[in-house]
DNA sequence: GGTTGATCTAGAGCCGAGTCTAGTTCCTAG
DNA sequence: CTAGGAACTAGACTCGGCTCTAGATCAACC
């Protein structure tokens, strides 16, 4: 029934997850683990595959901007066991909203960025042609900046 | 030819942009303005609409994760005037890549988050039915956590 | 002339999320 | 027995990006 579970050192877990050993200890201090990290002889941390699985979830939640306190809250709920699924659901939904909102903001920003890339592509293309005809570009220094700034603010 | 340009106090700019007056002074110290902020009588900052336009761009770039040093670099290039469009283009393209990568990561994370929301929705639905039949849910405490963790790691 | 309230400067403080250090202990190999 | 490398703890440090404070100045109104 109880399989031989692979047990991993902190170094191995670090390698596998991409977290630093420092970060792993830090996460532990912060109470982000669902199961207390076991200790081997000499007081060394022994991690299970489950720990790595959980860390994988943590990493994804962190990567999507969940702050440590929320992550700790979530770990607390899971540690507590069945019966608090409503709250876990709330927490996850809230995070879901955050992430979609963030994607929305980034996507909006991308409009401006794309626009700017376009502007500079055009300018560079023009420049590479007119540069071999005349050292001064076709627009004066005064003209150069203002129209750019004028358009810059127009995001939509 | 030269229109009467509206000039704004730091407070007005703060209100308009959503940045704090502190942040505005901080941005100035950091060299993020393209045009030196003018000073009125008594040494008070006087902003133009152009400044606000530029700040709007800054805010969008910041919101999309551009770090202050990059933003400063960009401001430097624009301040320098025409002739460095290739570098501006590089900078913007680089940022474009960062933002799309970030959107990608977030979208991926969303898979897990959506999955979890689904799991907890199901559990809550089940629970609200069986809860009025039996205080203990249909799965034992031991069973409860492990399958969740097992699935948790499966992102794809 | 006195009181608000906005602004000024220089610099200190804060928060989140780790990272790094010092000094020690432990395991393994030669 | 010794050297090397990995791990241990507690706590200091870093970094980015502001935010806040103190103490002074200034403009406007009663």
PDB file of C-alpha atoms (C1' of nucleotides) in Angstrom, chain B residues 9-11 25 39 43-45, chain C residues 5-12:
ATOM      1  CA  UNK B   9       0.699  72.410 -11.304  1.00  0.00           C
ATOM      2  CA  UNK B  10       2.103  69.214  -9.897  1.00  0.00           C
ATOM      3  CA  UNK B  11      -1.162  68.606  -8.098  1.00  0.00           C
ATOM      4  CA  UNK B  25       9.066  64.400  -8.343  1.00  0.00           C
ATOM      5  CA  UNK B  39       9.605  76.164 -12.982  1.00  0.00           C
ATOM      6  CA  UNK B  43      10.388  77.514  -7.968  1.00  0.00           C
ATOM      7  CA  UNK B  44       7.199  75.531  -8.475  1.00  0.00           C
ATOM      8  CA  UNK B  45       6.972  72.966 -11.189  1.00  0.00           C
TER       9      UNK B  45
ATOM     10  C1'  DG C   5      -3.138  74.605   1.834  1.00  0.00           C
ATOM     11  C1'  DA C   6      -0.062  73.573  -1.923  1.00  0.00           C
ATOM     12  C1'  DT C   7       4.598  73.233  -2.986  1.00  0.00           C
ATOM     13  C1'  DC C   8       9.609  72.902  -2.290  1.00  0.00           C
ATOM     14  C1'  DT C   9      14.206  69.992  -1.034  1.00  0.00           C
ATOM     15  C1'  DA C  10      16.853  66.366   0.915  1.00  0.00           C
ATOM     16  C1'  DG C  11      16.790  62.377   2.657  1.00  0.00           C
ATOM     17  C1'  DA C  12      14.821  58.500   5.388  1.00  0.00           C
TER      18       DA C  12
END
